[in-house]
Amino acid sequence: MNDIERILSIVRNQNKWRRFECLNLVASENVMSPLAERVYLSDFMSRYNEHNAESHYQGTKYAMEIERVVKELFSRRFGTSKVEIRPLSGGIANLIVYRSILKPGDTFISPKLTAGGHVSSTRYGVAGVLSLSEVPMFFDHEEMTIDVDKTIELINNVKPKLIMFGRSVILFPEPIKEIREAIDPKIKIIYDAAHVFGLIWGRKFQDPFAEGADIVTTSTHKTFPGPQGGAIIARDDLDDKTWRKIEFTTFPGVVYNHHIHRFPALGITALEMLEFGEKYAEQVIRNARTLAETLFDYGFNVLCPHKEFTASHQVLLDVRELGGGRKIAEKLEENNIIVTKIALPWDSDKDATGNPSGIRIGVQEMTRWGMKEEEMKYIGELFHEALNENKSVRDKVIEFRKDFREIKYCFEVEKYEDYLDGLLGGF
Ligand SMILES: Cc1ncc(COP(=O)(O)O)c(C=O)c1O
């Protein structure tokens, strides 16, 4: 095999394995629709368009237009003109917002890493790079939500300029409203919606702006099934000075080539989510609950049985008794079931990348492949066979996936078979 063949075969292997032979249950991933994928590859991928009000390049009339159109779609959904889609990822969106509001040495309040806080909001990530200090919110392990009373007391003592909600491990909505009502209105509330943006877009999780958030940061590729990227959305009445800072921190501050080729795919995904988002989000949450119940009935230690397990796309298992998150995630991968090992609130920061207590399961991608409650029950059975009975279920997974090869909740494309052939090797 020469080097070209090697590269082509790696791509074919990836497409075949992760797209058609695995149960993809990573809570931070998704698949784009066929139409979004079709427009992902375009001349835009080679171009620049450094700009704020005016482009600093020539040849950018369509680059400006596509960015404007996609922003309009986000504006339509969130009722605000303050939309920034150039950040290349959710982490970079957080960096831009922190840099726009805080100064080196400032303290802010955010969720603790092991209570699901994203690393970008901690000393190990963006916050550390910007020389900020984070003070963690209080978290109730039993309820898997922020301890509101203790956190209000903390905020009123620390008096930060900014508090950050939103987490990578998130079963239930954040108590934005209760906290907003009890703290100084000058404190900016940011909601990192990276994980739950698709559920929020589909009006099935929480409404951060109505509840009092000033700014939402997000990835565009987790429960929101768009191209990998980031976005910042602010309420329309956010002061113009802060919004201008956000735009200028984006460019010329942080982002120079903003990967324009993402935008047509982002626009198609936004249109699909305007049309199908509510149904999709509803099915995601139903699927997560069904999978959680099934796993619980098979004897797995699923978190929060007293709260119907979850109100998001995620299901959390405490697998300490089975050998820990690392061991279980690896064993599931041998069976073509892809999940994430995850720290649970009682773990230490060090456990997060070692052998943490938990695994995190996300059902959003398999929901897009058309799976519903019946299929969730079968997935629960496969977990039982693989983990409790120590049987190999790899062949069963491959067989099962054969019936789920078409993405739902999206516009139809012509020649779907050609599209599949293309993915499986028709270069
Ligand atoms: C809550 C949260 N914020 C931010 C990010 C970073 O997003 P990205 O990977 O788009 O930079 C993640 C990633 O998983 C996340 O879970």
PDB file of N, CA, C and O in Angstrom, residues 109 135-138 149-160:
ATOM      1  N   ILE A 109     -16.862  32.794  39.364  1.00  0.00           N
ATOM      2  CA  ILE A 109     -17.419  31.572  39.968  1.00  0.00           C
ATOM      3  C   ILE A 109     -17.927  30.657  38.858  1.00  0.00           C
ATOM      4  O   ILE A 109     -18.615  31.110  37.934  1.00  0.00           O
ATOM      5  N   VAL A 135     -13.568  30.193  41.503  1.00  0.00           N
ATOM      6  CA  VAL A 135     -14.033  29.631  42.773  1.00  0.00           C
ATOM      7  C   VAL A 135     -15.205  28.728  42.418  1.00  0.00           C
ATOM      8  O   VAL A 135     -16.140  29.175  41.748  1.00  0.00           O
ATOM      9  N   PRO A 136     -15.150  27.449  42.812  1.00  0.00           N
ATOM     10  CA  PRO A 136     -16.232  26.552  42.386  1.00  0.00           C
ATOM     11  C   PRO A 136     -17.550  26.786  43.117  1.00  0.00           C
ATOM     12  O   PRO A 136     -17.558  27.099  44.297  1.00  0.00           O
ATOM     13  N   MET A 137     -18.633  26.620  42.381  1.00  0.00           N
ATOM     14  CA  MET A 137     -19.973  26.660  42.989  1.00  0.00           C
ATOM     15  C   MET A 137     -20.147  25.450  43.900  1.00  0.00           C
ATOM     16  O   MET A 137     -19.513  24.415  43.684  1.00  0.00           O
ATOM     17  N   PHE A 138     -21.066  25.552  44.857  1.00  0.00           N
ATOM     18  CA  PHE A 138     -21.389  24.380  45.680  1.00  0.00           C
ATOM     19  C   PHE A 138     -22.312  23.460  44.885  1.00  0.00           C
ATOM     20  O   PHE A 138     -23.170  23.928  44.149  1.00  0.00           O
ATOM     21  N   ASP A 149     -28.654  27.734  47.717  1.00  0.00           N
ATOM     22  CA  ASP A 149     -28.486  28.636  48.870  1.00  0.00           C
ATOM     23  C   ASP A 149     -27.015  28.903  49.153  1.00  0.00           C
ATOM     24  O   ASP A 149     -26.604  30.054  49.336  1.00  0.00           O
ATOM     25  N   LYS A 150     -26.227  27.821  49.186  1.00  0.00           N
ATOM     26  CA  LYS A 150     -24.794  28.007  49.482  1.00  0.00           C
ATOM     27  C   LYS A 150     -24.114  28.813  48.380  1.00  0.00           C
ATOM     28  O   LYS A 150     -23.194  29.596  48.639  1.00  0.00           O
ATOM     29  N   THR A 151     -24.533  28.593  47.124  1.00  0.00           N
ATOM     30  CA  THR A 151     -23.889  29.308  46.011  1.00  0.00           C
ATOM     31  C   THR A 151     -24.245  30.794  46.041  1.00  0.00           C
ATOM     32  O   THR A 151     -23.392  31.651  45.771  1.00  0.00           O
ATOM     33  N   ILE A 152     -25.491  31.108  46.403  1.00  0.00           N
ATOM     34  CA  ILE A 152     -25.871  32.536  46.516  1.00  0.00           C
ATOM     35  C   ILE A 152     -25.010  33.205  47.596  1.00  0.00           C
ATOM     36  O   ILE A 152     -24.476  34.305  47.401  1.00  0.00           O
ATOM     37  N   GLU A 153     -24.842  32.509  48.714  1.00  0.00           N
ATOM     38  CA  GLU A 153     -24.024  33.076  49.797  1.00  0.00           C
ATOM     39  C   GLU A 153     -22.588  33.309  49.305  1.00  0.00           C
ATOM     40  O   GLU A 153     -21.990  34.357  49.544  1.00  0.00           O
ATOM     41  N   LEU A 154     -22.090  32.315  48.569  1.00  0.00           N
ATOM     42  CA  LEU A 154     -20.725  32.425  48.027  1.00  0.00           C
ATOM     43  C   LEU A 154     -20.603  33.635  47.091  1.00  0.00           C
ATOM     44  O   LEU A 154     -19.658  34.429  47.197  1.00  0.00           O
ATOM     45  N   ILE A 155     -21.570  33.776  46.193  1.00  0.00           N
ATOM     46  CA  ILE A 155     -21.515  34.886  45.220  1.00  0.00           C
ATOM     47  C   ILE A 155     -21.565  36.220  45.966  1.00  0.00           C
ATOM     48  O   ILE A 155     -20.800  37.147  45.662  1.00  0.00           O
ATOM     49  N   ASN A 156     -22.437  36.305  46.950  1.00  0.00           N
ATOM     50  CA  ASN A 156     -22.568  37.572  47.684  1.00  0.00           C
ATOM     51  C   ASN A 156     -21.315  37.887  48.505  1.00  0.00           C
ATOM     52  O   ASN A 156     -21.018  39.054  48.756  1.00  0.00           O
ATOM     53  N   ASN A 157     -20.551  36.862  48.879  1.00  0.00           N
ATOM     54  CA  ASN A 157     -19.284  37.107  49.583  1.00  0.00           C
ATOM     55  C   ASN A 157     -18.159  37.463  48.627  1.00  0.00           C
ATOM     56  O   ASN A 157     -17.410  38.406  48.840  1.00  0.00           O
ATOM     57  N   VAL A 158     -18.047  36.685  47.532  1.00  0.00           N
ATOM     58  CA  VAL A 158     -16.910  36.880  46.606  1.00  0.00           C
ATOM     59  C   VAL A 158     -17.121  38.135  45.733  1.00  0.00           C
ATOM     60  O   VAL A 158     -16.156  38.781  45.335  1.00  0.00           O
ATOM     61  N   LYS A 159     -18.371  38.455  45.440  1.00  0.00           N
ATOM     62  CA  LYS A 159     -18.718  39.595  44.566  1.00  0.00           C
ATOM     63  C   LYS A 159     -17.945  39.572  43.237  1.00  0.00           C
ATOM     64  O   LYS A 159     -17.219  40.518  42.897  1.00  0.00           O
ATOM     65  N   PRO A 160     -18.093  38.495  42.466  1.00  0.00           N
ATOM     66  CA  PRO A 160     -17.362  38.425  41.178  1.00  0.00           C
ATOM     67  C   PRO A 160     -18.053  39.307  40.126  1.00  0.00           C
ATOM     68  O   PRO A 160     -19.210  39.688  40.300  1.00  0.00           O
TER      69      PRO A 160
END
